[in-house]
PDB file of C-alpha atoms in Angstrom:
ATOM      1  CA  ALA A 260     -15.303 -20.852   4.097  1.00 40.00           C
ATOM      2  CA  GLU A 261     -17.792 -17.670   3.597  1.00 44.00           C
ATOM      3  CA  SER A 262     -19.182 -17.507   1.012  1.00 44.00           C
ATOM      4  CA  SER A 263     -19.633 -13.935  -1.215  1.00 43.00           C
ATOM      5  CA  ARG A 264     -23.038 -14.577  -0.094  1.00 45.00           C
ATOM      6  CA  GLN A 265     -22.494 -13.878   3.612  1.00 45.00           C
ATOM      7  CA  LEU A 266     -20.420 -10.974   2.988  1.00 43.00           C
ATOM      8  CA  MET A 267     -23.124  -9.043   1.742  1.00 44.00           C
ATOM      9  CA  GLY A 268     -21.743  -6.034   3.164  1.00 48.00           C
ATOM     10  CA  ASP A 269     -18.912  -6.294   1.224  1.00 52.00           C
ATOM     11  CA  TRP A 270     -19.861  -7.032  -1.988  1.00 55.00           C
ATOM     12  CA  PRO A 271     -22.734  -4.988  -3.441  1.00 56.00           C
ATOM     13  CA  TYR A 272     -20.077  -1.648  -4.760  1.00 62.00           C
ATOM     14  CA  LEU A 273     -17.189  -4.409  -5.656  1.00 61.00           C
ATOM     15  CA  ALA A 274     -20.518  -6.577  -7.937  1.00 65.00           C
ATOM     16  CA  ALA A 275     -21.869  -3.907  -9.320  1.00 63.00           C
ATOM     17  CA  ASN A 276     -19.706  -1.197  -9.904  1.00 66.00           C
ATOM     18  CA  VAL A 277     -15.981  -2.447 -11.011  1.00 64.00           C
ATOM     19  CA  LEU A 278     -17.353  -6.466 -11.630  1.00 63.00           C
ATOM     20  CA  GLN A 279     -21.264  -5.488 -13.962  1.00 65.00           C
ATOM     21  CA  SER A 280     -20.847  -9.402 -14.473  1.00 65.00           C
ATOM     22  CA  LYS A 281     -23.435 -11.995 -13.183  1.00 65.00           C
ATOM     23  CA  ARG A 282     -21.162 -14.500 -14.135  1.00 67.00           C
ATOM     24  CA  LEU A 283     -18.073 -13.403 -12.715  1.00 65.00           C
ATOM     25  CA  PHE A 284     -19.532 -12.518  -9.823  1.00 67.00           C
ATOM     26  CA  TYR A 285     -20.675 -15.884  -8.937  1.00 69.00           C
ATOM     27  CA  ALA A 286     -18.157 -17.378 -10.449  1.00 69.00           C
ATOM     28  CA  MET A 287     -15.514 -15.602  -8.308  1.00 65.00           C
ATOM     29  CA  ASP A 288     -17.831 -16.722  -5.120  1.00 68.00           C
ATOM     30  CA  ALA A 289     -17.455 -20.133  -6.046  1.00 67.00           C
ATOM     31  CA  LEU A 290     -14.184 -19.422  -5.541  1.00 61.00           C
ATOM     32  CA  LEU A 291     -14.082 -17.458  -2.320  1.00 63.00           C
ATOM     33  CA  ALA A 292     -16.005 -20.484  -1.086  1.00 66.00           C
ATOM     34  CA  LYS A 293     -13.153 -22.362  -1.326  1.00 59.00           C
ATOM     35  CA  GLY A 294     -11.281 -20.397   1.245  1.00 59.00           C
ATOM     36  CA  PRO A 295      -8.106 -18.928  -0.007  1.00 55.00           C
ATOM     37  CA  CYS A 296      -4.996 -19.920  -2.365  1.00 53.00           C
ATOM     38  CA  THR A 297      -2.139 -20.028  -1.500  1.00 52.00           C
ATOM     39  CA  ALA A 298      -0.530 -20.422  -5.503  1.00 58.00           C
ATOM     40  CA  PHE A 299       0.609 -17.467  -7.728  1.00 65.00           C
ATOM     41  CA  GLY A 300      -0.523 -17.060 -10.934  1.00 72.00           C
ATOM     42  CA  PRO A 301       1.472 -15.626 -13.411  1.00 81.00           C
ATOM     43  CA  PRO A 302       2.494 -11.794 -12.704  1.00 86.00           C
ATOM     44  CA  VAL A 303      -0.063  -8.351 -13.396  1.00 88.00           C
ATOM     45  CA  GLN A 304       0.587  -7.128 -17.293  1.00 88.00           C
ATOM     46  CA  SER A 305      -2.062  -4.787 -17.168  1.00 92.00           C
ATOM     47  CA  LEU A 306      -2.225  -1.556 -16.030  1.00 95.00           C
ATOM     48  CA  ASP A 307      -5.742  -1.571 -15.392  1.00 94.00           C
ATOM     49  CA  GLN A 308      -5.819  -4.687 -13.511  1.00 93.00           C
ATOM     50  CA  LEU A 309      -3.114  -3.633 -11.497  1.00 95.00           C
ATOM     51  CA  HIS A 310      -4.713   0.043 -10.342  1.00 96.00           C
ATOM     52  CA  SER A 311      -8.261  -1.623  -9.501  1.00 94.00           C
ATOM     53  CA  SER A 312      -6.526  -3.662  -6.943  1.00 95.00           C
ATOM     54  CA  ALA A 313      -4.756  -0.512  -5.696  1.00 96.00           C
ATOM     55  CA  PHE A 314      -8.062   1.299  -5.855  1.00 95.00           C
ATOM     56  CA  LEU A 315     -10.095  -1.583  -3.602  1.00 94.00           C
ATOM     57  CA  ILE A 316      -7.115  -2.592  -0.874  1.00 96.00           C
ATOM     58  CA  HIS A 317      -5.928   0.643  -0.904  1.00 97.00           C
ATOM     59  CA  ASP A 318      -8.983   1.333   2.794  1.00 95.00           C
ATOM     60  CA  ILE A 319      -7.986  -1.846   3.946  1.00 96.00           C
ATOM     61  CA  PHE A 320      -4.369  -0.853   4.106  1.00 97.00           C
ATOM     62  CA  ILE A 321      -4.823   2.677   5.067  1.00 97.00           C
ATOM     63  CA  ASP A 322      -6.706   0.909   8.402  1.00 96.00           C
ATOM     64  CA  PHE A 323      -3.761  -1.195   8.825  1.00 96.00           C
ATOM     65  CA  VAL A 324      -1.093   1.901   8.269  1.00 97.00           C
ATOM     66  CA  VAL A 325      -3.351   3.610  10.787  1.00 97.00           C
ATOM     67  CA  ARG A 326      -2.742   0.431  13.359  1.00 96.00           C
ATOM     68  CA  LEU A 327       0.787   0.539  12.932  1.00 96.00           C
ATOM     69  CA  ALA A 328       0.744   4.090  13.958  1.00 97.00           C
ATOM     70  CA  GLY A 329      -0.885   4.245  16.766  1.00 96.00           C
ATOM     71  CA  THR A 330       1.013   1.367  18.350  1.00 96.00           C
ATOM     72  CA  HIS A 331       4.475   2.487  17.463  1.00 96.00           C
ATOM     73  CA  GLY A 332       4.468   6.201  17.621  1.00 95.00           C
ATOM     74  CA  GLY A 333       3.401   6.681  13.576  1.00 97.00           C
ATOM     75  CA  LYS A 334       2.700  10.130  12.280  1.00 97.00           C
ATOM     76  CA  PHE A 335       1.606  11.656   8.932  1.00 97.00           C
ATOM     77  CA  ARG A 336       2.057  14.663   6.815  1.00 95.00           C
ATOM     78  CA  ALA A 337      -0.708  17.440   7.663  1.00 94.00           C
ATOM     79  CA  SER A 338      -2.200  18.627   4.636  1.00 91.00           C
ATOM     80  CA  GLY A 339      -3.352  22.316   4.368  1.00 79.00           C
ATOM     81  CA  GLU A 340      -5.855  22.154   7.372  1.00 60.00           C
ATOM     82  CA  GLY A 341      -3.429  20.323   9.772  1.00 57.00           C
ATOM     83  CA  ALA A 342      -0.434  22.492   9.314  1.00 60.00           C
ATOM     84  CA  ARG A 343      -0.189  26.079  10.781  1.00 62.00           C
ATOM     85  CA  GLY A 344       1.510  29.217   9.227  1.00 61.00           C
ATOM     86  CA  GLY A 345       2.238  27.132   5.746  1.00 64.00           C
ATOM     87  CA  ALA A 346       5.003  24.676   7.665  1.00 76.00           C
ATOM     88  CA  VAL A 347       5.735  21.118   7.631  1.00 84.00           C
ATOM     89  CA  GLU A 348       3.865  19.377   9.949  1.00 92.00           C
ATOM     90  CA  PHE A 349       3.649  15.603  11.347  1.00 94.00           C
ATOM     91  CA  VAL A 350       0.427  14.890  13.395  1.00 95.00           C
ATOM     92  CA  THR A 351      -0.988  11.456  14.535  1.00 96.00           C
ATOM     93  CA  TRP A 352      -4.301  10.465  13.268  1.00 96.00           C
ATOM     94  CA  ASP A 353      -6.540   7.917  14.315  1.00 95.00           C
ATOM     95  CA  GLY A 354      -8.078   6.912  11.388  1.00 95.00           C
ATOM     96  CA  SER A 355     -11.012   8.019  11.479  1.00 94.00           C
ATOM     97  CA  GLU A 356     -13.164  10.166   9.055  1.00 93.00           C
ATOM     98  CA  GLN A 357     -13.969  12.921  10.443  1.00 94.00           C
ATOM     99  CA  THR A 358     -10.668  13.825  10.589  1.00 93.00           C
ATOM    100  CA  ARG A 359      -8.909  12.414   7.496  1.00 93.00           C
ATOM    101  CA  GLY A 360      -8.930  15.940   5.684  1.00 92.00           C
ATOM    102  CA  THR A 361      -6.477  17.158   8.324  1.00 93.00           C
ATOM    103  CA  VAL A 362      -3.922  14.541   6.832  1.00 95.00           C
ATOM    104  CA  ALA A 363      -2.202  14.859   3.610  1.00 94.00           C
ATOM    105  CA  LEU A 364      -2.626  10.520   2.564  1.00 95.00           C
ATOM    106  CA  ALA A 365      -0.456   9.343  -0.364  1.00 95.00           C
ATOM    107  CA  GLY A 366      -3.779   8.231  -2.038  1.00 93.00           C
ATOM    108  CA  VAL A 367      -3.404   5.435  -4.887  1.00 97.00           C
ATOM    109  CA  LYS A 368      -1.056   6.635  -7.656  1.00 96.00           C
ATOM    110  CA  SER A 369      -2.228   8.595 -10.569  1.00 96.00           C
ATOM    111  CA  VAL A 370      -2.102   6.794 -13.647  1.00 96.00           C
ATOM    112  CA  SER A 371      -0.228   8.973 -15.547  1.00 96.00           C
ATOM    113  CA  SER A 372       1.999   8.684 -12.428  1.00 96.00           C
ATOM    114  CA  CYS A 373       2.344   4.690 -13.489  1.00 96.00           C
ATOM    115  CA  VAL A 374       2.698   5.395 -16.523  1.00 96.00           C
ATOM    116  CA  ARG A 375       5.909   7.591 -16.200  1.00 95.00           C
ATOM    117  CA  LYS A 376       7.250   5.423 -14.012  1.00 94.00           C
ATOM    118  CA  LEU A 377       6.526   2.101 -16.295  1.00 95.00           C
ATOM    119  CA  ASN A 378       8.053   3.722 -18.869  1.00 94.00           C
ATOM    120  CA  PHE A 379      10.930   5.295 -16.441  1.00 93.00           C
ATOM    121  CA  SER A 380      12.772   2.750 -14.622  1.00 92.00           C
ATOM    122  CA  TYR A 381      10.654  -0.908 -15.725  1.00 93.00           C
ATOM    123  CA  GLN A 382      10.925  -1.023 -19.285  1.00 92.00           C
ATOM    124  CA  GLY A 383       6.840  -1.801 -19.436  1.00 93.00           C
ATOM    125  CA  ASP A 384       7.188  -3.671 -17.120  1.00 95.00           C
ATOM    126  CA  VAL A 385       3.440  -3.246 -15.268  1.00 95.00           C
ATOM    127  CA  SER A 386       4.411  -6.288 -12.182  1.00 94.00           C
ATOM    128  CA  ARG A 387       7.133  -4.415 -11.420  1.00 94.00           C
ATOM    129  CA  LEU A 388       4.989  -1.327 -10.205  1.00 95.00           C
ATOM    130  CA  LEU A 389       5.255  -2.182  -6.176  1.00 95.00           C
ATOM    131  CA  ASP A 390       3.693   1.240  -4.912  1.00 96.00           C
ATOM    132  CA  VAL A 391       0.803   1.874  -6.750  1.00 97.00           C
ATOM    133  CA  CYS A 392      -1.323   1.766  -3.495  1.00 97.00           C
ATOM    134  CA  ARG A 393       1.368   3.673  -0.508  1.00 97.00           C
ATOM    135  CA  GLU A 394       1.288   5.853   1.966  1.00 97.00           C
ATOM    136  CA  THR A 395       3.831   7.094   4.279  1.00 97.00           C
ATOM    137  CA  LEU A 396       4.628   7.241   7.913  1.00 97.00           C
ATOM    138  CA  TYR A 397       7.151   9.965   9.844  1.00 97.00           C
ATOM    139  CA  PHE A 398       9.114   9.166  13.510  1.00 96.00           C
ATOM    140  CA  ASP A 399      10.194  10.902  15.281  1.00 96.00           C
ATOM    141  CA  THR A 400      13.340   8.949  16.706  1.00 95.00           C
ATOM    142  CA  VAL A 401      15.276   5.877  14.772  1.00 92.00           C
ATOM    143  CA  LYS A 402      14.208   3.819  17.813  1.00 95.00           C
ATOM    144  CA  ASP A 403      10.166   3.704  16.576  1.00 95.00           C
ATOM    145  CA  MET A 404      11.058   3.259  13.246  1.00 94.00           C
ATOM    146  CA  GLU A 405      13.030   0.266  14.181  1.00 94.00           C
ATOM    147  CA  ALA A 406      10.003  -0.816  16.277  1.00 95.00           C
ATOM    148  CA  CYS A 407       7.682  -0.622  13.328  1.00 96.00           C
ATOM    149  CA  LEU A 408       9.634  -2.462  10.879  1.00 95.00           C
ATOM    150  CA  ALA A 409       9.717  -5.486  14.228  1.00 95.00           C
ATOM    151  CA  GLY A 410       5.636  -5.470  14.228  1.00 95.00           C
ATOM    152  CA  ILE A 411       5.888  -5.165  10.644  1.00 96.00           C
ATOM    153  CA  ALA A 412       7.525  -8.665  10.673  1.00 95.00           C
ATOM    154  CA  ASP A 413       5.647  -9.839  13.554  1.00 95.00           C
ATOM    155  CA  ASP A 414       2.061  -9.029  11.439  1.00 94.00           C
ATOM    156  CA  ASP A 415       1.041 -12.535  10.783  1.00 92.00           C
ATOM    157  CA  SER A 416      -2.019 -10.698   8.258  1.00 93.00           C
ATOM    158  CA  LEU A 417       0.979  -9.116   6.433  1.00 94.00           C
ATOM    159  CA  GLU A 418       3.849 -10.918   3.792  1.00 95.00           C
ATOM    160  CA  ILE A 419       7.141  -8.759   3.611  1.00 96.00           C
ATOM    161  CA  VAL A 420       7.745  -8.502  -0.607  1.00 95.00           C
ATOM    162  CA  ARG A 421      10.585  -6.903   0.047  1.00 94.00           C
ATOM    163  CA  VAL A 422      12.598  -4.285   2.178  1.00 94.00           C
ATOM    164  CA  LYS A 423      14.779  -1.104   0.820  1.00 92.00           C
ATOM    165  CA  SER A 424      16.604   1.400   2.665  1.00 89.00           C
ATOM    166  CA  THR A 425      18.226   4.772   1.321  1.00 86.00           C
ATOM    167  CA  LEU A 426      19.221   5.400   4.572  1.00 78.00           C
ATOM    168  CA  ASP A 427      22.791   4.266   4.359  1.00 70.00           C
ATOM    169  CA  TYR A 428      23.158   5.770   1.157  1.00 56.00           C
ATOM    170  CA  SER A 429      27.393   5.163   0.994  1.00 56.00           C
ATOM    171  CA  SER A 430      26.711   1.392   0.697  1.00 50.00           C
ATOM    172  CA  GLU A 431      24.773   2.167  -3.246  1.00 51.00           C
ATOM    173  CA  PRO A 432      27.980   3.601  -4.491  1.00 46.00           C
ATOM    174  CA  THR A 433      25.524   4.473  -7.937  1.00 47.00           C
ATOM    175  CA  GLY A 434      23.126   5.015  -6.388  1.00 45.00           C
ATOM    176  CA  TRP A 435      19.638   3.745  -4.630  1.00 41.00           C
ATOM    177  CA  PHE A 436      18.643   0.867  -7.556  1.00 44.00           C
ATOM    178  CA  GLY A 437      21.896   1.704  -9.130  1.00 46.00           C
ATOM    179  CA  LEU A 438      20.037   4.405 -10.331  1.00 45.00           C
ATOM    180  CA  GLY A 439      21.798   7.373  -9.467  1.00 45.00           C
ATOM    181  CA  SER A 440      21.622  10.100  -7.107  1.00 44.00           C
ATOM    182  CA  GLU A 441      18.570  12.164  -9.601  1.00 41.00           C
ATOM    183  CA  ILE A 442      16.554   8.745  -8.727  1.00 45.00           C
ATOM    184  CA  CYS A 443      15.630   8.642  -5.079  1.00 50.00           C
ATOM    185  CA  GLY A 444      16.890  12.638  -4.895  1.00 52.00           C
ATOM    186  CA  GLY A 445      18.826  12.457  -1.340  1.00 60.00           C
ATOM    187  CA  MET A 446      15.734  11.330   0.218  1.00 72.00           C
ATOM    188  CA  ARG A 447      16.438   9.054   3.085  1.00 84.00           C
ATOM    189  CA  PHE A 448      13.421   6.362   4.231  1.00 89.00           C
ATOM    190  CA  VAL A 449      12.928   2.483   4.375  1.00 94.00           C
ATOM    191  CA  SER A 450      11.053   1.153   2.311  1.00 95.00           C
ATOM    192  CA  VAL A 451       8.595  -1.545   3.102  1.00 96.00           C
ATOM    193  CA  SER A 452       6.684  -3.960   0.510  1.00 97.00           C
ATOM    194  CA  VAL A 453       3.996  -6.400   2.220  1.00 97.00           C
ATOM    195  CA  ARG A 454       0.865  -8.318   1.079  1.00 96.00           C
ATOM    196  CA  LEU A 455      -1.644  -8.067   3.556  1.00 97.00           C
ATOM    197  CA  ALA A 456      -2.369 -11.677   2.764  1.00 94.00           C
ATOM    198  CA  GLY A 457      -3.551 -12.605   6.116  1.00 94.00           C
ATOM    199  CA  SER A 458      -5.989 -10.109   5.719  1.00 94.00           C
ATOM    200  CA  LYS A 459     -10.278 -11.860   6.079  1.00 92.00           C
ATOM    201  CA  ALA A 460     -11.333  -8.556   4.532  1.00 93.00           C
ATOM    202  CA  ALA A 461      -8.344  -8.469   1.540  1.00 94.00           C
ATOM    203  CA  HIS A 462      -9.140 -11.749   0.966  1.00 91.00           C
ATOM    204  CA  ASN A 463     -13.010 -11.102   0.706  1.00 89.00           C
ATOM    205  CA  MET A 464     -12.070  -8.939  -2.460  1.00 89.00           C
ATOM    206  CA  PHE A 465      -9.521 -11.226  -4.057  1.00 88.00           C
ATOM    207  CA  VAL A 466      -7.225  -8.146  -3.175  1.00 93.00           C
ATOM    208  CA  ASP A 467      -4.503 -10.207  -0.704  1.00 94.00           C
ATOM    209  CA  VAL A 468      -1.983 -10.823  -3.523  1.00 94.00           C
ATOM    210  CA  HIS A 469      -2.009  -6.849  -4.390  1.00 96.00           C
ATOM    211  CA  VAL A 470       2.218  -5.524  -3.016  1.00 97.00           C
ATOM    212  CA  CYS A 471       1.789  -1.377  -1.287  1.00 97.00           C
ATOM    213  CA  GLU A 472       4.559  -0.079  -0.206  1.00 97.00           C
ATOM    214  CA  LEU A 473       4.746   1.626   3.839  1.00 97.00           C
ATOM    215  CA  LEU A 474       7.420   4.316   3.564  1.00 96.00           C
ATOM    216  CA  LEU A 475       8.967   4.844   7.206  1.00 96.00           C
ATOM    217  CA  VAL A 476      11.047   8.298   7.556  1.00 95.00           C
ATOM    218  CA  LEU A 477      12.374  10.369  10.240  1.00 94.00           C
ATOM    219  CA  VAL A 478      10.700  13.394  11.095  1.00 93.00           C
ATOM    220  CA  ASP A 479      13.697  15.582  10.782  1.00 88.00           C
ATOM    221  CA  ILE A 480      14.199  14.216   7.135  1.00 83.00           C
ATOM    222  CA  GLY A 481      10.265  14.428   5.738  1.00 66.00           C
TER     223      GLY A 481
END
């Protein structure tokens, strides 16, 4: 297994700006040299820790989402720069930094939004917050959406944690998750929660157990 000294291109920012500790850096370096760990520790209970992990994995997750979009016809919501006349538009994006301003990415959920959701929905249990790192893809047809779901299932770099759908709302008489119609606001989507468990980049940053959320939405609904 590669050690962090062999991955210095990935590590200076983490070491200097996140860890801020030589002792912790070398301890993590020793763990990385042992290879991936298949055992999970206790559930995360610190919002600071969860939010930091989301920040670290965000760009890796976006690369994965862009790859899915390119393969299965997924689109992104256009930003103010990408939309014409103020109308909502959905556009393809190749992930390039030069055109990043043309799409409205979800980004990492703000701390204040995390706190509101924790208090309102999860009784303060940080481990249940699975959408701190999240993104949405839009599809022209149900067939394209189904192909994307199949692609996620077949991707060896991913571990699917949970799949939820509000497309068949009639099957949830009390609302999505039993929380009532005011929670989902009538939205129709498929939510796929994944870990990038097979991603070398995520492993090297020690965030391969972080759960990210991808929403799949039809253009006609979005």
